[in-house]
């Protein structure tokens, strides 16, 4: 089965509506995955520039992308300005982000994302840098507990962290899943496996997903031309909150402050307008694709106001 056949694009019609593509426009797909969004955008006549940080997504999508005239680039969407500059593109009419793991990443045991299949404890989207095993075997118990609480909203994070430290070294997903189930108590007929939240938290931490999202939104603001459209699909409340607060702050509302980004001048003109109400999948999509159940789409239109970050602030990023 091809990669594209295994990943069903989420909220695709709603994303296309929000993007309102005119033939010949340049659109960025920041999260290529199996190429579902990129293909649909190209099908509407856009010139698509797509990024993915996962070398497998790039290798497996290359031939199809080429056939459809999609420019496919390996890299993080947080580096969108620099990557577009290298590709000779100054401004774009649309930026789309479909945040989270792809079905290919989740379904391949050897990538280490799933608690349902045994595999090495990796969870790295880019297949480089700190792995889940590196983190769990080296971090202090308190740091592990903080991550499980912050990114997994796991109420018994301290108990789980203690159990993880006692069981070190951990090398396999099945070992981690058993440690968590033993620590929290798990009956086979329980609706939700307690490992769900813990795996989510570790994945978000290892891949710096919330920082990537925050910087990706700033980058989108910088590269979108006036009238350009931003569409972001997220899969859990922590990510949705980041997008919601960003759009509220950038469209003249309150909030949007981030630990990771430079302060924005209070009186700066709104850089986005017409933030749309959050859209969630309807019953027909959920019946076809249960993985879409926690998806939320938010979108807005770029105004003509200058981007919030000065060149200095942008180049100071890690
Ligand atoms: C949910 S999938 C996207 C699926 C895609 N919309 C489709 O229709 O096939 C998310 C993809 O984004 C990639 N990704 C996640 N964070 C990224 C980042 N910060 N920069 C670039 N790619 C990222 C992942 O590697 C994964 O392949």
Short mmCIF file of N, CA and C in Angstrom, two decimals, residues 152-317:
data_model
loop_
_atom_site.label_atom_id
_atom_site.label_comp_id
_atom_site.label_asym_id
_atom_site.label_seq_id
_atom_site.Cartn_x
_atom_site.Cartn_y
_atom_site.Cartn_z
N UNK A 152 1.06 16.07 28.52
CA UNK A 152 0.13 14.94 28.47
C UNK A 152 -1.08 15.20 29.35
N UNK A 153 -1.02 16.29 30.14
CA UNK A 153 -2.06 16.61 31.11
C UNK A 153 -2.36 15.37 31.97
N UNK A 154 -1.27 14.66 32.31
CA UNK A 154 -1.37 13.43 33.11
C UNK A 154 -1.42 13.82 34.59
N UNK A 155 -2.58 13.61 35.25
CA UNK A 155 -2.71 14.06 36.64
C UNK A 155 -1.78 13.31 37.60
N UNK A 156 -1.43 12.05 37.28
CA UNK A 156 -0.55 11.29 38.19
C UNK A 156 0.87 11.21 37.63
N UNK A 157 1.34 12.36 37.12
CA UNK A 157 2.64 12.40 36.45
C UNK A 157 3.80 12.01 37.37
N UNK A 158 3.70 12.37 38.65
CA UNK A 158 4.83 12.07 39.56
C UNK A 158 4.97 10.56 39.77
N UNK A 159 3.85 9.91 39.92
CA UNK A 159 3.86 8.45 40.11
C UNK A 159 4.46 7.76 38.87
N UNK A 160 4.06 8.22 37.68
CA UNK A 160 4.58 7.60 36.45
C UNK A 160 6.08 7.88 36.32
N UNK A 161 6.49 9.11 36.61
CA UNK A 161 7.91 9.46 36.49
C UNK A 161 8.75 8.60 37.43
N UNK A 162 8.24 8.38 38.64
CA UNK A 162 8.96 7.55 39.61
C UNK A 162 9.13 6.13 39.06
N UNK A 163 8.05 5.59 38.50
CA UNK A 163 8.09 4.23 37.95
C UNK A 163 9.06 4.14 36.76
N UNK A 164 9.09 5.18 35.95
CA UNK A 164 10.00 5.19 34.79
C UNK A 164 11.45 5.17 35.27
N UNK A 165 11.75 6.03 36.23
CA UNK A 165 13.13 6.11 36.73
C UNK A 165 13.55 4.78 37.37
N UNK A 166 12.63 4.14 38.09
CA UNK A 166 12.93 2.86 38.73
C UNK A 166 13.17 1.75 37.71
N UNK A 167 12.57 1.88 36.52
CA UNK A 167 12.66 0.81 35.51
C UNK A 167 13.80 1.06 34.50
N UNK A 168 14.55 2.15 34.64
CA UNK A 168 15.58 2.48 33.65
C UNK A 168 16.69 1.43 33.62
N UNK A 169 17.34 1.19 32.47
CA UNK A 169 17.11 1.85 31.19
C UNK A 169 15.93 1.24 30.42
N UNK A 170 15.18 2.12 29.74
CA UNK A 170 14.06 1.69 28.89
C UNK A 170 14.49 1.84 27.44
N UNK A 171 14.27 0.81 26.65
CA UNK A 171 14.70 0.86 25.24
C UNK A 171 13.56 0.61 24.26
N UNK A 172 12.46 0.01 24.72
CA UNK A 172 11.39 -0.40 23.80
C UNK A 172 10.07 0.29 24.18
N UNK A 173 9.22 0.51 23.19
CA UNK A 173 7.91 1.11 23.47
C UNK A 173 7.07 0.21 24.38
N UNK A 174 7.20 -1.11 24.18
CA UNK A 174 6.39 -2.03 24.99
C UNK A 174 6.80 -1.96 26.47
N UNK A 175 8.11 -1.74 26.73
CA UNK A 175 8.56 -1.61 28.13
C UNK A 175 7.94 -0.37 28.77
N UNK A 176 7.99 0.75 28.03
CA UNK A 176 7.43 1.99 28.57
C UNK A 176 5.92 1.83 28.81
N UNK A 177 5.23 1.24 27.83
CA UNK A 177 3.77 1.08 27.97
C UNK A 177 3.46 0.23 29.21
N UNK A 178 4.23 -0.86 29.45
CA UNK A 178 3.95 -1.71 30.62
C UNK A 178 4.22 -0.96 31.91
N UNK A 179 5.31 -0.19 31.94
CA UNK A 179 5.63 0.56 33.16
C UNK A 179 4.48 1.52 33.49
N UNK A 180 3.98 2.21 32.47
CA UNK A 180 2.90 3.18 32.69
C UNK A 180 1.63 2.46 33.15
N UNK A 181 1.29 1.37 32.48
CA UNK A 181 0.06 0.64 32.84
C UNK A 181 0.15 0.10 34.27
N UNK A 182 1.35 -0.39 34.64
CA UNK A 182 1.50 -0.90 36.02
C UNK A 182 1.37 0.24 37.02
N UNK A 183 1.97 1.39 36.68
CA UNK A 183 1.95 2.52 37.62
C UNK A 183 0.54 3.08 37.79
N UNK A 184 -0.24 3.09 36.73
CA UNK A 184 -1.56 3.74 36.79
C UNK A 184 -2.71 2.75 36.91
N UNK A 185 -2.41 1.49 36.72
CA UNK A 185 -3.48 0.48 36.79
C UNK A 185 -4.25 0.50 35.49
N UNK A 186 -4.30 -0.65 34.83
CA UNK A 186 -4.98 -0.68 33.53
C UNK A 186 -5.66 -2.01 33.36
N UNK A 187 -6.98 -1.94 33.12
CA UNK A 187 -7.70 -3.18 32.84
C UNK A 187 -7.91 -3.26 31.34
N UNK A 188 -7.79 -4.46 30.76
CA UNK A 188 -7.86 -4.59 29.30
C UNK A 188 -9.11 -3.94 28.70
N UNK A 189 -10.26 -3.93 29.46
CA UNK A 189 -11.47 -3.37 28.86
C UNK A 189 -11.60 -1.86 29.09
N UNK A 190 -10.61 -1.23 29.77
CA UNK A 190 -10.66 0.23 29.95
C UNK A 190 -10.73 0.91 28.60
N UNK A 191 -11.53 1.98 28.54
CA UNK A 191 -11.76 2.67 27.26
C UNK A 191 -10.45 3.24 26.71
N UNK A 192 -9.71 3.94 27.60
CA UNK A 192 -8.50 4.61 27.12
C UNK A 192 -7.27 4.02 27.81
N UNK A 193 -6.29 3.65 27.04
CA UNK A 193 -5.05 3.13 27.60
C UNK A 193 -4.31 4.28 28.29
N UNK A 194 -3.87 4.09 29.56
CA UNK A 194 -3.19 5.20 30.25
C UNK A 194 -1.89 5.61 29.57
N UNK A 195 -1.36 4.73 28.71
CA UNK A 195 -0.12 5.08 28.00
C UNK A 195 -0.35 6.17 26.96
N UNK A 196 -1.61 6.39 26.55
CA UNK A 196 -1.91 7.39 25.51
C UNK A 196 -1.31 8.75 25.86
N UNK A 197 -1.65 9.24 27.06
CA UNK A 197 -1.22 10.59 27.45
C UNK A 197 0.29 10.68 27.61
N UNK A 198 0.87 9.60 28.14
CA UNK A 198 2.32 9.61 28.39
C UNK A 198 3.08 9.61 27.05
N UNK A 199 2.66 8.78 26.12
CA UNK A 199 3.33 8.77 24.80
C UNK A 199 3.16 10.12 24.10
N UNK A 200 1.98 10.70 24.20
CA UNK A 200 1.75 12.01 23.58
C UNK A 200 2.72 13.06 24.16
N UNK A 201 2.84 13.06 25.49
CA UNK A 201 3.68 14.06 26.15
C UNK A 201 5.14 13.92 25.71
N UNK A 202 5.63 12.69 25.67
CA UNK A 202 7.04 12.48 25.33
C UNK A 202 7.29 12.85 23.88
N UNK A 203 6.35 12.52 23.01
CA UNK A 203 6.48 12.85 21.58
C UNK A 203 6.53 14.38 21.39
N UNK A 204 5.65 15.09 22.07
CA UNK A 204 5.61 16.55 21.95
C UNK A 204 6.93 17.15 22.43
N UNK A 205 7.44 16.61 23.53
CA UNK A 205 8.69 17.14 24.09
C UNK A 205 9.88 16.86 23.17
N UNK A 206 10.01 15.59 22.76
CA UNK A 206 11.17 15.19 21.96
C UNK A 206 11.23 15.99 20.64
N UNK A 207 10.08 16.26 20.07
CA UNK A 207 10.05 16.97 18.78
C UNK A 207 9.84 18.48 18.94
N UNK A 208 9.82 18.96 20.18
CA UNK A 208 9.62 20.39 20.45
C UNK A 208 8.41 20.91 19.66
N UNK A 209 7.32 20.17 19.74
CA UNK A 209 6.19 20.45 18.83
C UNK A 209 5.51 21.79 19.09
N UNK A 210 5.39 22.17 20.36
CA UNK A 210 4.69 23.44 20.61
C UNK A 210 5.56 24.63 20.23
N UNK A 211 6.87 24.51 20.47
CA UNK A 211 7.78 25.58 20.05
C UNK A 211 7.77 25.70 18.52
N UNK A 212 7.79 24.54 17.84
CA UNK A 212 7.74 24.54 16.37
C UNK A 212 6.47 25.24 15.89
N UNK A 213 5.35 24.93 16.53
CA UNK A 213 4.07 25.52 16.11
C UNK A 213 4.11 27.04 16.31
N UNK A 214 4.59 27.47 17.47
CA UNK A 214 4.63 28.92 17.74
C UNK A 214 5.51 29.63 16.72
N UNK A 215 6.68 29.06 16.45
CA UNK A 215 7.58 29.70 15.49
C UNK A 215 7.05 29.59 14.07
N UNK A 216 6.36 28.48 13.80
CA UNK A 216 5.77 28.29 12.47
C UNK A 216 4.71 29.35 12.18
N UNK A 217 3.93 29.70 13.20
CA UNK A 217 2.89 30.73 13.02
C UNK A 217 3.54 32.08 12.76
N UNK A 218 4.61 32.38 13.50
CA UNK A 218 5.35 33.63 13.27
C UNK A 218 5.93 33.66 11.85
N UNK A 219 6.47 32.51 11.44
CA UNK A 219 7.08 32.43 10.11
C UNK A 219 6.02 32.64 9.04
N UNK A 220 4.84 32.05 9.25
CA UNK A 220 3.75 32.20 8.28
C UNK A 220 3.36 33.67 8.17
N UNK A 221 3.29 34.33 9.31
CA UNK A 221 2.96 35.77 9.31
C UNK A 221 3.98 36.55 8.48
N UNK A 222 5.25 36.13 8.58
CA UNK A 222 6.31 36.84 7.86
C UNK A 222 6.26 36.60 6.35
N UNK A 223 5.87 35.42 5.91
CA UNK A 223 5.96 35.10 4.47
C UNK A 223 4.64 35.34 3.72
N UNK A 224 3.54 35.48 4.45
CA UNK A 224 2.25 35.66 3.76
C UNK A 224 2.13 37.08 3.20
N UNK A 225 1.68 37.19 1.98
CA UNK A 225 1.43 38.49 1.37
C UNK A 225 0.09 39.03 1.88
N UNK A 226 -0.14 40.35 1.78
CA UNK A 226 -1.45 40.86 2.18
C UNK A 226 -2.55 40.11 1.44
N UNK A 227 -3.58 39.69 2.17
CA UNK A 227 -4.66 38.91 1.56
C UNK A 227 -4.39 37.42 1.57
N UNK A 228 -3.17 37.01 1.96
CA UNK A 228 -2.80 35.59 2.00
C UNK A 228 -3.57 34.87 3.11
N UNK A 229 -3.76 33.57 2.94
CA UNK A 229 -4.56 32.80 3.89
C UNK A 229 -3.70 31.84 4.71
N UNK A 230 -4.04 31.75 6.00
CA UNK A 230 -3.38 30.81 6.91
C UNK A 230 -4.42 29.79 7.36
N UNK A 231 -4.10 28.49 7.24
CA UNK A 231 -5.01 27.44 7.72
C UNK A 231 -4.19 26.46 8.57
N UNK A 232 -4.66 26.21 9.78
CA UNK A 232 -3.93 25.32 10.69
C UNK A 232 -4.86 24.27 11.28
N UNK A 233 -4.49 23.02 11.12
CA UNK A 233 -5.25 21.91 11.70
C UNK A 233 -4.44 21.35 12.87
N UNK A 234 -5.07 21.26 14.04
CA UNK A 234 -4.39 20.70 15.21
C UNK A 234 -5.17 19.49 15.72
N UNK A 235 -4.50 18.73 16.62
CA UNK A 235 -5.13 17.49 17.08
C UNK A 235 -5.32 17.38 18.58
N UNK A 236 -4.88 18.37 19.32
CA UNK A 236 -5.28 18.37 20.74
C UNK A 236 -5.31 19.78 21.28
N UNK A 237 -5.90 19.89 22.47
CA UNK A 237 -6.25 21.20 22.99
C UNK A 237 -5.03 22.10 23.21
N UNK A 238 -3.88 21.51 23.57
CA UNK A 238 -2.69 22.34 23.82
C UNK A 238 -2.28 23.08 22.55
N UNK A 239 -2.30 22.33 21.43
CA UNK A 239 -1.93 22.95 20.15
C UNK A 239 -2.99 23.95 19.72
N UNK A 240 -4.25 23.58 19.86
CA UNK A 240 -5.32 24.49 19.43
C UNK A 240 -5.26 25.80 20.20
N UNK A 241 -4.91 25.68 21.49
CA UNK A 241 -4.81 26.90 22.31
C UNK A 241 -3.75 27.84 21.76
N UNK A 242 -2.62 27.28 21.32
CA UNK A 242 -1.53 28.10 20.76
C UNK A 242 -2.04 28.86 19.53
N UNK A 243 -2.76 28.16 18.65
CA UNK A 243 -3.24 28.78 17.40
C UNK A 243 -4.30 29.83 17.72
N UNK A 244 -5.21 29.46 18.61
CA UNK A 244 -6.31 30.37 18.97
C UNK A 244 -5.76 31.67 19.57
N UNK A 245 -4.80 31.52 20.50
CA UNK A 245 -4.24 32.71 21.16
C UNK A 245 -3.44 33.56 20.17
N UNK A 246 -2.72 32.89 19.28
CA UNK A 246 -1.94 33.62 18.28
C UNK A 246 -2.87 34.45 17.40
N UNK A 247 -3.91 33.82 16.88
CA UNK A 247 -4.82 34.52 15.96
C UNK A 247 -5.59 35.62 16.69
N UNK A 248 -5.94 35.35 17.94
CA UNK A 248 -6.66 36.39 18.69
C UNK A 248 -5.75 37.61 18.88
N UNK A 249 -4.51 37.35 19.29
CA UNK A 249 -3.58 38.46 19.53
C UNK A 249 -3.26 39.20 18.23
N UNK A 250 -3.07 38.46 17.16
CA UNK A 250 -2.66 39.10 15.89
C UNK A 250 -3.81 39.75 15.14
N UNK A 251 -5.04 39.47 15.58
CA UNK A 251 -6.16 40.11 14.87
C UNK A 251 -6.80 41.18 15.75
N UNK A 252 -6.04 41.65 16.72
CA UNK A 252 -6.51 42.79 17.50
C UNK A 252 -7.10 42.43 18.85
N UNK A 253 -7.10 41.14 19.21
CA UNK A 253 -7.63 40.73 20.51
C UNK A 253 -6.52 40.73 21.55
N UNK A 254 -6.83 40.13 22.70
CA UNK A 254 -5.85 40.09 23.80
C UNK A 254 -5.02 38.81 23.74
N UNK A 255 -3.96 38.75 24.54
CA UNK A 255 -3.22 37.51 24.77
C UNK A 255 -2.23 37.21 23.67
N UNK A 256 -1.85 35.93 23.57
CA UNK A 256 -0.91 35.51 22.54
C UNK A 256 0.53 35.54 22.98
N UNK A 257 0.77 35.92 24.26
CA UNK A 257 2.15 35.96 24.74
C UNK A 257 2.74 34.57 24.75
N UNK A 258 4.04 34.45 24.43
CA UNK A 258 4.66 33.14 24.37
C UNK A 258 5.97 33.16 25.13
N UNK A 259 6.28 32.03 25.77
CA UNK A 259 7.57 31.91 26.46
C UNK A 259 8.70 31.86 25.47
N UNK A 260 8.40 31.48 24.23
CA UNK A 260 9.47 31.17 23.29
C UNK A 260 9.76 32.28 22.30
N UNK A 261 8.90 33.29 22.24
CA UNK A 261 9.04 34.29 21.19
C UNK A 261 9.23 35.67 21.79
N UNK A 262 9.90 36.55 21.03
CA UNK A 262 10.09 37.91 21.52
C UNK A 262 8.74 38.61 21.72
N UNK A 263 8.70 39.56 22.68
CA UNK A 263 7.48 40.33 22.93
C UNK A 263 7.08 41.10 21.69
N UNK A 264 5.79 41.22 21.48
CA UNK A 264 5.30 42.01 20.36
C UNK A 264 4.86 43.37 20.90
N UNK A 265 5.14 44.42 20.12
CA UNK A 265 4.75 45.76 20.58
C UNK A 265 3.23 45.81 20.76
N UNK A 266 2.80 46.36 21.93
CA UNK A 266 1.39 46.34 22.28
C UNK A 266 0.50 47.00 21.22
N UNK A 267 0.98 48.11 20.66
CA UNK A 267 0.11 48.89 19.77
C UNK A 267 0.24 48.48 18.30
N UNK A 268 0.98 47.39 18.01
CA UNK A 268 1.19 47.01 16.60
C UNK A 268 -0.15 46.75 15.91
N UNK A 269 -0.22 47.12 14.61
CA UNK A 269 -1.47 46.93 13.86
C UNK A 269 -1.72 45.45 13.66
N UNK A 270 -2.99 45.02 13.62
CA UNK A 270 -3.30 43.59 13.44
C UNK A 270 -2.71 43.06 12.13
N UNK A 271 -2.03 41.92 12.22
CA UNK A 271 -1.44 41.30 11.02
C UNK A 271 -2.38 40.27 10.40
N UNK A 272 -3.44 39.90 11.12
CA UNK A 272 -4.44 38.98 10.56
C UNK A 272 -5.83 39.56 10.75
N UNK A 273 -6.72 39.24 9.82
CA UNK A 273 -8.11 39.63 9.96
C UNK A 273 -9.00 38.44 9.63
N UNK A 274 -10.28 38.62 9.90
CA UNK A 274 -11.29 37.58 9.63
C UNK A 274 -10.93 36.21 10.19
N UNK A 275 -10.47 36.12 11.46
CA UNK A 275 -10.24 34.76 12.00
C UNK A 275 -11.56 34.00 12.01
N UNK A 276 -11.58 32.83 11.37
CA UNK A 276 -12.83 32.07 11.26
C UNK A 276 -13.08 31.30 12.54
N UNK A 277 -14.33 30.95 12.78
CA UNK A 277 -14.65 30.11 13.93
C UNK A 277 -13.99 28.74 13.75
N UNK A 278 -13.64 28.09 14.86
CA UNK A 278 -13.01 26.77 14.77
C UNK A 278 -13.94 25.79 14.06
N UNK A 279 -13.38 24.97 13.19
CA UNK A 279 -14.18 23.96 12.47
C UNK A 279 -13.71 22.57 12.89
N UNK A 280 -14.68 21.70 13.18
CA UNK A 280 -14.35 20.31 13.55
C UNK A 280 -15.01 19.36 12.56
N UNK A 281 -14.50 18.14 12.44
CA UNK A 281 -15.06 17.19 11.47
C UNK A 281 -16.50 16.82 11.79
N UNK A 282 -17.29 16.63 10.76
CA UNK A 282 -18.68 16.22 10.94
C UNK A 282 -18.78 14.70 11.00
N UNK A 283 -20.00 14.18 11.23
CA UNK A 283 -20.20 12.73 11.41
C UNK A 283 -19.75 11.90 10.21
N UNK A 284 -19.92 12.43 8.99
CA UNK A 284 -19.54 11.64 7.81
C UNK A 284 -18.03 11.42 7.79
N UNK A 285 -17.27 12.51 8.05
CA UNK A 285 -15.81 12.36 8.06
C UNK A 285 -15.37 11.44 9.21
N UNK A 286 -16.01 11.58 10.37
CA UNK A 286 -15.61 10.75 11.52
C UNK A 286 -15.88 9.27 11.27
N UNK A 287 -16.96 8.98 10.55
CA UNK A 287 -17.28 7.58 10.25
C UNK A 287 -16.21 7.00 9.32
N UNK A 288 -15.72 7.83 8.41
CA UNK A 288 -14.73 7.38 7.44
C UNK A 288 -13.32 7.33 8.06
N UNK A 289 -13.05 8.27 8.98
CA UNK A 289 -11.70 8.40 9.51
C UNK A 289 -11.74 8.75 11.00
N UNK A 290 -11.82 7.70 11.87
CA UNK A 290 -11.92 7.96 13.31
C UNK A 290 -10.73 8.77 13.85
N UNK A 291 -9.56 8.71 13.18
CA UNK A 291 -8.41 9.47 13.68
C UNK A 291 -8.63 10.99 13.60
N UNK A 292 -9.67 11.40 12.87
CA UNK A 292 -9.95 12.84 12.74
C UNK A 292 -10.69 13.40 13.95
N UNK A 293 -11.02 12.52 14.94
CA UNK A 293 -11.99 12.95 15.96
C UNK A 293 -11.57 14.18 16.75
N UNK A 294 -10.26 14.39 16.97
CA UNK A 294 -9.91 15.57 17.77
C UNK A 294 -9.35 16.71 16.92
N UNK A 295 -9.58 16.66 15.62
CA UNK A 295 -9.03 17.71 14.74
C UNK A 295 -9.81 19.02 14.85
N UNK A 296 -9.08 20.12 14.78
CA UNK A 296 -9.69 21.46 14.76
C UNK A 296 -8.98 22.29 13.70
N UNK A 297 -9.77 22.95 12.86
CA UNK A 297 -9.19 23.85 11.85
C UNK A 297 -9.45 25.30 12.25
N UNK A 298 -8.39 26.10 12.21
CA UNK A 298 -8.55 27.56 12.38
C UNK A 298 -7.90 28.24 11.19
N UNK A 299 -8.48 29.33 10.76
CA UNK A 299 -7.91 30.03 9.60
C UNK A 299 -8.12 31.53 9.74
N UNK A 300 -7.34 32.28 8.99
CA UNK A 300 -7.47 33.75 9.00
C UNK A 300 -6.79 34.29 7.75
N UNK A 301 -7.01 35.58 7.51
CA UNK A 301 -6.46 36.23 6.30
C UNK A 301 -5.42 37.27 6.73
N UNK A 302 -4.29 37.28 6.05
CA UNK A 302 -3.19 38.21 6.39
C UNK A 302 -3.59 39.63 5.97
N UNK A 303 -3.36 40.57 6.90
CA UNK A 303 -3.62 41.98 6.56
C UNK A 303 -2.37 42.55 5.89
N UNK A 304 -2.39 43.84 5.63
CA UNK A 304 -1.22 44.48 5.00
C UNK A 304 -0.23 44.99 6.04
N UNK A 305 -0.54 44.84 7.34
CA UNK A 305 0.36 45.37 8.38
C UNK A 305 1.69 44.62 8.37
N UNK A 306 2.78 45.34 8.71
CA UNK A 306 4.07 44.65 8.74
C UNK A 306 4.09 43.53 9.77
N UNK A 307 4.89 42.52 9.50
CA UNK A 307 4.98 41.37 10.39
C UNK A 307 5.49 41.78 11.77
N UNK A 308 5.11 41.03 12.80
CA UNK A 308 5.38 41.43 14.18
C UNK A 308 6.84 41.39 14.56
N UNK A 309 7.61 40.50 13.95
CA UNK A 309 9.00 40.34 14.35
C UNK A 309 9.90 41.20 13.50
N UNK A 310 10.83 41.89 14.15
CA UNK A 310 11.82 42.64 13.38
C UNK A 310 12.80 41.62 12.82
N UNK A 311 13.58 42.01 11.82
CA UNK A 311 14.58 41.10 11.24
C UNK A 311 15.54 40.62 12.32
N UNK A 312 15.90 41.55 13.26
CA UNK A 312 16.84 41.19 14.33
C UNK A 312 16.28 40.08 15.19
N UNK A 313 15.01 40.24 15.58
CA UNK A 313 14.39 39.25 16.46
C UNK A 313 14.34 37.91 15.76
N UNK A 314 14.04 37.95 14.45
CA UNK A 314 13.92 36.69 13.73
C UNK A 314 15.26 35.97 13.62
N UNK A 315 16.32 36.75 13.32
CA UNK A 315 17.59 36.08 13.13
C UNK A 315 18.18 35.63 14.46
N UNK A 316 17.62 36.11 15.58
CA UNK A 316 18.14 35.70 16.89
C UNK A 316 17.58 34.36 17.33
N UNK A 317 16.66 33.79 16.58
CA UNK A 317 16.07 32.51 16.99
C UNK A 317 17.07 31.37 16.92
#
